[in-house]
PDB file of C-alpha atoms in Angstrom:
ATOM      1  CA  MET A 384     -27.240  31.097  39.459  1.00 47.00           C
ATOM      2  CA  ARG A 385     -23.729  32.275  38.887  1.00 53.00           C
ATOM      3  CA  THR A 386     -21.802  31.027  35.910  1.00 52.00           C
ATOM      4  CA  SER A 387     -18.104  31.287  35.368  1.00 52.00           C
ATOM      5  CA  PRO A 388     -17.092  33.460  32.405  1.00 54.00           C
ATOM      6  CA  ARG A 389     -15.828  31.671  29.307  1.00 53.00           C
ATOM      7  CA  THR A 390     -12.152  32.199  28.755  1.00 53.00           C
ATOM      8  CA  ASP A 391     -10.222  32.421  25.502  1.00 51.00           C
ATOM      9  CA  GLN A 392      -8.856  28.965  26.211  1.00 50.00           C
ATOM     10  CA  ASP A 393     -12.411  27.581  26.310  1.00 49.00           C
ATOM     11  CA  THR A 394     -13.450  29.180  23.023  1.00 48.00           C
ATOM     12  CA  ARG A 395     -10.212  28.679  21.137  1.00 55.00           C
ATOM     13  CA  ARG A 396     -10.516  25.905  18.559  1.00 55.00           C
ATOM     14  CA  ASP A 397      -8.006  23.094  18.573  1.00 53.00           C
ATOM     15  CA  TRP A 398      -7.017  22.894  14.908  1.00 55.00           C
ATOM     16  CA  LEU A 399      -5.123  19.644  15.511  1.00 54.00           C
ATOM     17  CA  ALA A 400      -8.138  17.867  17.019  1.00 60.00           C
ATOM     18  CA  PHE A 401      -9.480  14.924  15.004  1.00 61.00           C
ATOM     19  CA  GLY A 402     -13.114  15.933  14.514  1.00 65.00           C
ATOM     20  CA  ARG A 403     -16.108  14.610  12.630  1.00 70.00           C
ATOM     21  CA  SER A 404     -15.213  16.380   9.387  1.00 76.00           C
ATOM     22  CA  ASP A 405     -11.709  14.934   9.558  1.00 71.00           C
ATOM     23  CA  ARG A 406     -13.128  11.441   9.962  1.00 78.00           C
ATOM     24  CA  ILE A 407     -15.445  11.933   6.992  1.00 84.00           C
ATOM     25  CA  GLY A 408     -12.556  13.198   4.885  1.00 86.00           C
ATOM     26  CA  LEU A 409     -10.341  10.271   5.864  1.00 87.00           C
ATOM     27  CA  VAL A 410     -13.089   7.761   5.095  1.00 88.00           C
ATOM     28  CA  ALA A 411     -13.587   9.389   1.680  1.00 92.00           C
ATOM     29  CA  LEU A 412      -9.830   9.192   1.076  1.00 93.00           C
ATOM     30  CA  LEU A 413      -9.770   5.487   1.992  1.00 93.00           C
ATOM     31  CA  VAL A 414     -12.673   4.798  -0.373  1.00 94.00           C
ATOM     32  CA  ALA A 415     -10.849   6.671  -3.143  1.00 96.00           C
ATOM     33  CA  VAL A 416      -7.692   4.643  -2.480  1.00 95.00           C
ATOM     34  CA  VAL A 417      -9.597   1.352  -2.730  1.00 96.00           C
ATOM     35  CA  LEU A 418     -11.370   2.423  -5.927  1.00 96.00           C
ATOM     36  CA  GLY A 419      -8.106   3.618  -7.471  1.00 96.00           C
ATOM     37  CA  ALA A 420      -6.395   0.349  -6.570  1.00 95.00           C
ATOM     38  CA  ALA A 421      -9.282  -1.662  -8.028  1.00 96.00           C
ATOM     39  CA  VAL A 422      -9.142   0.281 -11.294  1.00 96.00           C
ATOM     40  CA  THR A 423      -5.350   0.026 -11.559  1.00 94.00           C
ATOM     41  CA  TRP A 424      -4.845  -3.618 -10.618  1.00 94.00           C
ATOM     42  CA  LEU A 425      -8.122  -5.216 -11.674  1.00 94.00           C
ATOM     43  CA  VAL A 426     -10.284  -3.209 -14.079  1.00 95.00           C
ATOM     44  CA  VAL A 427      -7.522  -2.033 -16.441  1.00 94.00           C
ATOM     45  CA  PRO A 428      -5.917  -5.502 -16.868  1.00 94.00           C
ATOM     46  CA  LEU A 429      -9.319  -7.130 -17.378  1.00 94.00           C
ATOM     47  CA  MET A 430     -10.316  -4.507 -19.963  1.00 94.00           C
ATOM     48  CA  GLY A 431      -7.026  -5.087 -21.754  1.00 93.00           C
ATOM     49  CA  TRP A 432      -7.724  -8.822 -21.736  1.00 93.00           C
ATOM     50  CA  VAL A 433     -11.243  -8.377 -23.110  1.00 92.00           C
ATOM     51  CA  ARG A 434     -10.110  -5.944 -25.822  1.00 93.00           C
ATOM     52  CA  GLY A 435      -7.108  -8.070 -26.801  1.00 90.00           C
ATOM     53  CA  ARG A 436      -4.479  -5.449 -26.050  1.00 92.00           C
ATOM     54  CA  ALA A 437      -0.810  -6.353 -25.997  1.00 92.00           C
ATOM     55  CA  LEU A 438       0.631  -7.373 -22.651  1.00 92.00           C
ATOM     56  CA  ALA A 439       3.313  -4.974 -21.375  1.00 91.00           C
ATOM     57  CA  ILE A 440       6.088  -6.682 -19.409  1.00 89.00           C
ATOM     58  CA  PRO A 441       8.779  -4.489 -17.769  1.00 88.00           C
ATOM     59  CA  PHE A 442      12.210  -5.545 -18.969  1.00 85.00           C
ATOM     60  CA  THR A 443      15.805  -4.454 -18.352  1.00 82.00           C
ATOM     61  CA  SER A 444      18.699  -5.317 -20.632  1.00 80.00           C
ATOM     62  CA  ALA A 445      21.888  -4.000 -22.164  1.00 76.00           C
ATOM     63  CA  VAL A 446      21.327  -1.797 -25.218  1.00 75.00           C
ATOM     64  CA  ASP A 447      23.439  -0.267 -27.959  1.00 76.00           C
ATOM     65  CA  VAL A 448      23.361   3.500 -28.469  1.00 75.00           C
ATOM     66  CA  PRO A 449      25.111   4.126 -31.797  1.00 75.00           C
ATOM     67  CA  GLY A 450      24.851   7.881 -31.389  1.00 70.00           C
ATOM     68  CA  LEU A 451      27.192   7.747 -28.394  1.00 68.00           C
ATOM     69  CA  ASP A 452      29.851   5.606 -30.073  1.00 70.00           C
ATOM     70  CA  GLY A 453      33.164   7.399 -30.119  1.00 71.00           C
ATOM     71  CA  THR A 454      32.085  10.086 -27.626  1.00 77.00           C
ATOM     72  CA  GLY A 455      33.756   8.507 -24.632  1.00 73.00           C
ATOM     73  CA  LEU A 456      30.439   8.443 -22.774  1.00 76.00           C
ATOM     74  CA  ARG A 457      29.038   5.322 -21.203  1.00 71.00           C
ATOM     75  CA  TRP A 458      25.438   4.322 -20.600  1.00 71.00           C
ATOM     76  CA  ARG A 459      23.630   1.997 -18.289  1.00 74.00           C
ATOM     77  CA  ASP A 460      21.225  -0.842 -18.983  1.00 77.00           C
ATOM     78  CA  ALA A 461      17.860   0.341 -20.244  1.00 77.00           C
ATOM     79  CA  SER A 462      14.432  -0.397 -18.766  1.00 82.00           C
ATOM     80  CA  TYR A 463      11.493  -0.647 -21.137  1.00 83.00           C
ATOM     81  CA  ASP A 464       8.292  -2.601 -21.736  1.00 88.00           C
ATOM     82  CA  LEU A 465       8.125  -5.688 -23.906  1.00 89.00           C
ATOM     83  CA  LEU A 466       4.783  -5.749 -25.712  1.00 91.00           C
ATOM     84  CA  VAL A 467       3.496  -9.308 -26.049  1.00 91.00           C
ATOM     85  CA  ASP A 468       0.987  -9.492 -28.890  1.00 91.00           C
ATOM     86  CA  ASP A 469      -1.745 -12.110 -28.573  1.00 89.00           C
ATOM     87  CA  PRO A 470      -0.707 -13.368 -25.111  1.00 92.00           C
ATOM     88  CA  THR A 471      -1.944 -16.737 -23.901  1.00 92.00           C
ATOM     89  CA  THR A 472      -4.468 -17.176 -21.107  1.00 93.00           C
ATOM     90  CA  ARG A 473      -1.656 -18.364 -18.829  1.00 94.00           C
ATOM     91  CA  GLN A 474       0.318 -15.195 -19.471  1.00 94.00           C
ATOM     92  CA  ARG A 475      -2.747 -13.042 -18.829  1.00 94.00           C
ATOM     93  CA  VAL A 476      -3.421 -14.800 -15.531  1.00 95.00           C
ATOM     94  CA  LEU A 477       0.203 -14.485 -14.428  1.00 94.00           C
ATOM     95  CA  ASP A 478       0.055 -10.775 -15.207  1.00 94.00           C
ATOM     96  CA  LEU A 479      -3.205 -10.371 -13.278  1.00 94.00           C
ATOM     97  CA  LEU A 480      -2.390 -12.336 -10.107  1.00 94.00           C
ATOM     98  CA  PRO A 481       0.110  -9.918  -8.488  1.00 94.00           C
ATOM     99  CA  GLY A 482      -2.326  -7.038  -8.896  1.00 94.00           C
ATOM    100  CA  LEU A 483      -5.012  -9.039  -7.120  1.00 96.00           C
ATOM    101  CA  GLY A 484      -2.596  -9.615  -4.258  1.00 95.00           C
ATOM    102  CA  TYR A 485      -1.847  -5.895  -3.990  1.00 96.00           C
ATOM    103  CA  LEU A 486      -5.559  -5.094  -4.161  1.00 96.00           C
ATOM    104  CA  LEU A 487      -6.415  -7.476  -1.328  1.00 97.00           C
ATOM    105  CA  LEU A 488      -3.680  -5.944   0.819  1.00 96.00           C
ATOM    106  CA  VAL A 489      -4.973  -2.420   0.167  1.00 96.00           C
ATOM    107  CA  VAL A 490      -8.575  -3.400   0.943  1.00 96.00           C
ATOM    108  CA  ALA A 491      -7.571  -5.152   4.177  1.00 96.00           C
ATOM    109  CA  ALA A 492      -5.370  -2.242   5.284  1.00 95.00           C
ATOM    110  CA  CYS A 493      -8.065   0.342   4.572  1.00 95.00           C
ATOM    111  CA  TRP A 494     -10.638  -1.749   6.441  1.00 95.00           C
ATOM    112  CA  LEU A 495      -8.382  -1.910   9.519  1.00 94.00           C
ATOM    113  CA  VAL A 496      -7.787   1.847   9.410  1.00 92.00           C
ATOM    114  CA  LEU A 497     -11.547   2.407   9.028  1.00 90.00           C
ATOM    115  CA  ARG A 498     -12.241   0.370  12.164  1.00 88.00           C
ATOM    116  CA  LEU A 499      -9.591   2.334  14.035  1.00 88.00           C
ATOM    117  CA  ILE A 500     -11.223   5.582  12.964  1.00 84.00           C
ATOM    118  CA  GLY A 501     -14.532   4.376  14.376  1.00 80.00           C
ATOM    119  CA  ASP A 502     -13.067   3.823  17.839  1.00 77.00           C
ATOM    120  CA  ILE A 503     -11.166   7.100  17.762  1.00 74.00           C
ATOM    121  CA  GLY A 504     -14.411   8.876  16.851  1.00 70.00           C
ATOM    122  CA  ARG A 505     -16.012   7.354  19.965  1.00 70.00           C
ATOM    123  CA  ASP A 506     -13.113   8.673  22.095  1.00 69.00           C
ATOM    124  CA  ASP A 507     -12.014   5.116  22.817  1.00 68.00           C
ATOM    125  CA  PRO A 508      -8.705   4.588  20.973  1.00 68.00           C
ATOM    126  CA  PHE A 509      -7.094   2.142  23.419  1.00 72.00           C
ATOM    127  CA  PRO A 510      -9.166  -1.060  23.566  1.00 76.00           C
ATOM    128  CA  ALA A 511      -7.212  -4.288  23.185  1.00 79.00           C
ATOM    129  CA  HIS A 512      -8.685  -5.037  19.748  1.00 83.00           C
ATOM    130  CA  ASN A 513      -7.106  -1.853  18.361  1.00 84.00           C
ATOM    131  CA  VAL A 514      -3.699  -3.172  19.359  1.00 86.00           C
ATOM    132  CA  ARG A 515      -4.474  -6.320  17.376  1.00 90.00           C
ATOM    133  CA  ARG A 516      -5.657  -4.236  14.418  1.00 91.00           C
ATOM    134  CA  LEU A 517      -2.454  -2.202  14.409  1.00 92.00           C
ATOM    135  CA  ARG A 518      -0.367  -5.363  14.577  1.00 93.00           C
ATOM    136  CA  ALA A 519      -2.339  -6.840  11.684  1.00 95.00           C
ATOM    137  CA  LEU A 520      -1.797  -3.632   9.707  1.00 95.00           C
ATOM    138  CA  ALA A 521       1.928  -3.785  10.457  1.00 95.00           C
ATOM    139  CA  ALA A 522       2.048  -7.386   9.233  1.00 96.00           C
ATOM    140  CA  LEU A 523       0.246  -6.448   6.014  1.00 96.00           C
ATOM    141  CA  LEU A 524       2.808  -3.752   5.297  1.00 95.00           C
ATOM    142  CA  ALA A 525       6.039  -5.305   6.545  1.00 95.00           C
ATOM    143  CA  LEU A 526       5.328  -8.890   5.436  1.00 95.00           C
ATOM    144  CA  GLY A 527       2.358  -8.976   3.068  1.00 96.00           C
ATOM    145  CA  TRP A 528       3.578  -6.262   0.709  1.00 95.00           C
ATOM    146  CA  PRO A 529       7.068  -7.788   0.208  1.00 95.00           C
ATOM    147  CA  VAL A 530       5.454 -11.192  -0.430  1.00 95.00           C
ATOM    148  CA  ALA A 531       3.193  -9.649  -3.087  1.00 95.00           C
ATOM    149  CA  PHE A 532       6.189  -7.822  -4.564  1.00 94.00           C
ATOM    150  CA  PHE A 533       8.281 -10.990  -4.903  1.00 93.00           C
ATOM    151  CA  ALA A 534       5.244 -12.816  -6.298  1.00 94.00           C
ATOM    152  CA  GLU A 535       5.025 -10.102  -8.967  1.00 93.00           C
ATOM    153  CA  VAL A 536       8.712 -10.522  -9.822  1.00 90.00           C
ATOM    154  CA  THR A 537       8.262 -14.292 -10.034  1.00 92.00           C
ATOM    155  CA  CYS A 538       5.227 -14.034 -12.315  1.00 93.00           C
ATOM    156  CA  ARG A 539       7.062 -11.665 -14.643  1.00 90.00           C
ATOM    157  CA  PHE A 540      10.050 -14.002 -14.762  1.00 89.00           C
ATOM    158  CA  VAL A 541       7.798 -16.944 -15.643  1.00 90.00           C
ATOM    159  CA  ILE A 542       6.237 -14.912 -18.461  1.00 90.00           C
ATOM    160  CA  LEU A 543       9.672 -13.904 -19.761  1.00 87.00           C
ATOM    161  CA  THR A 544      10.919 -17.486 -19.809  1.00 86.00           C
ATOM    162  CA  GLY A 545       8.166 -18.323 -22.280  1.00 85.00           C
ATOM    163  CA  LEU A 546       9.148 -15.558 -24.733  1.00 83.00           C
ATOM    164  CA  ASP A 547      11.653 -15.637 -27.554  1.00 82.00           C
ATOM    165  CA  LEU A 548      14.067 -12.899 -26.519  1.00 80.00           C
ATOM    166  CA  GLY A 549      16.619 -13.588 -29.227  1.00 77.00           C
ATOM    167  CA  ASP A 550      20.084 -12.562 -28.087  1.00 74.00           C
ATOM    168  CA  LEU A 551      18.747 -10.372 -25.287  1.00 71.00           C
ATOM    169  CA  GLY A 552      19.271 -11.508 -21.743  1.00 65.00           C
ATOM    170  CA  PRO A 553      17.466  -9.893 -18.805  1.00 62.00           C
ATOM    171  CA  ARG A 554      19.650  -8.240 -16.212  1.00 63.00           C
ATOM    172  CA  ALA A 555      19.307  -9.715 -12.748  1.00 60.00           C
ATOM    173  CA  SER A 556      18.367  -7.110 -10.162  1.00 66.00           C
ATOM    174  CA  PHE A 557      17.360  -7.419  -6.536  1.00 69.00           C
ATOM    175  CA  THR A 558      15.217  -4.781  -4.886  1.00 81.00           C
ATOM    176  CA  ILE A 559      13.385  -4.679  -1.568  1.00 86.00           C
ATOM    177  CA  PRO A 560      10.173  -2.687  -0.901  1.00 91.00           C
ATOM    178  CA  VAL A 561      11.880  -0.640   1.797  1.00 92.00           C
ATOM    179  CA  VAL A 562       9.062   1.899   2.229  1.00 93.00           C
ATOM    180  CA  ALA A 563       6.485  -0.782   3.036  1.00 94.00           C
ATOM    181  CA  ILE A 564       8.816  -2.529   5.494  1.00 94.00           C
ATOM    182  CA  VAL A 565       9.761   0.696   7.298  1.00 95.00           C
ATOM    183  CA  THR A 566       6.127   1.820   7.449  1.00 94.00           C
ATOM    184  CA  GLY A 567       5.053  -1.559   8.804  1.00 94.00           C
ATOM    185  CA  THR A 568       7.752  -1.365  11.472  1.00 94.00           C
ATOM    186  CA  ALA A 569       6.547   2.115  12.477  1.00 94.00           C
ATOM    187  CA  VAL A 570       2.964   0.833  12.749  1.00 93.00           C
ATOM    188  CA  ALA A 571       4.182  -2.071  14.905  1.00 92.00           C
ATOM    189  CA  LEU A 572       5.837   0.440  17.247  1.00 92.00           C
ATOM    190  CA  LEU A 573       2.586   2.422  17.317  1.00 89.00           C
ATOM    191  CA  ALA A 574       0.781  -0.782  18.313  1.00 88.00           C
ATOM    192  CA  GLU A 575       3.094  -1.115  21.302  1.00 88.00           C
ATOM    193  CA  ALA A 576       2.283   2.478  22.285  1.00 85.00           C
ATOM    194  CA  PHE A 577      -1.424   1.659  22.056  1.00 79.00           C
ATOM    195  CA  LYS A 578      -0.803  -1.423  24.204  1.00 81.00           C
ATOM    196  CA  ALA A 579       0.795   0.754  26.882  1.00 80.00           C
ATOM    197  CA  GLY A 580      -2.145   3.162  26.655  1.00 73.00           C
ATOM    198  CA  SER A 581      -4.596   0.294  27.022  1.00 68.00           C
ATOM    199  CA  ARG A 582      -2.740  -0.993  30.086  1.00 69.00           C
ATOM    200  CA  LEU A 583      -2.684   2.482  31.623  1.00 65.00           C
ATOM    201  CA  ARG A 584      -6.421   2.904  31.017  1.00 60.00           C
ATOM    202  CA  ASP A 585      -7.131  -0.444  32.699  1.00 57.00           C
ATOM    203  CA  ASP A 586      -5.011   0.589  35.702  1.00 53.00           C
ATOM    204  CA  VAL A 587      -6.926   3.864  36.024  1.00 53.00           C
ATOM    205  CA  ASP A 588     -10.274   2.075  35.728  1.00 54.00           C
ATOM    206  CA  GLY A 589      -9.143  -0.316  38.471  1.00 53.00           C
ATOM    207  CA  LEU A 590      -8.337   2.568  40.769  1.00 51.00           C
ATOM    208  CA  VAL A 591     -11.732   4.162  40.168  1.00 52.00           C
TER     209      VAL A 591
END
């Protein structure tokens, strides 16, 4: 029996190929992300609640800097944490709720990516359910994350309205989680590419 000689192209390793070790590493990274999110947004606030630590609320206001008086220099509003000693249960819950929202979004997003990895590992990246998963992931990023962000801002504002701030007045600021929205839009475009790939695969299967 004659066999064709192996060429360099056959033996050369494709360093960009998504292999088994890459999948294992990505799964480990996703697990680490979920654990880190759980510690940051759930465990740490709960431990602070149990131990009676002061509640830190981000705050921005105008400040006086006596050392710069007479120098001709100007300064902006300062951002710092207000430490609320002996916060009420309502204040603790309001501080905890936005983190739970972020945590649920991270868990859902990692679960969708994990399911995608499973299909890619089986060399079947273009089934219709992967298009739905990518669209769900895009919605989590482009819609879910901004909703959680504005919920966080609202909860902080409610906490601040119950505090005696003296003569200080919080500075109104409006920010948008641009990174999450742009990333979600990119994932939505990727979903459309997967949809085209799924349609092309169905056409090829029909011809065969």
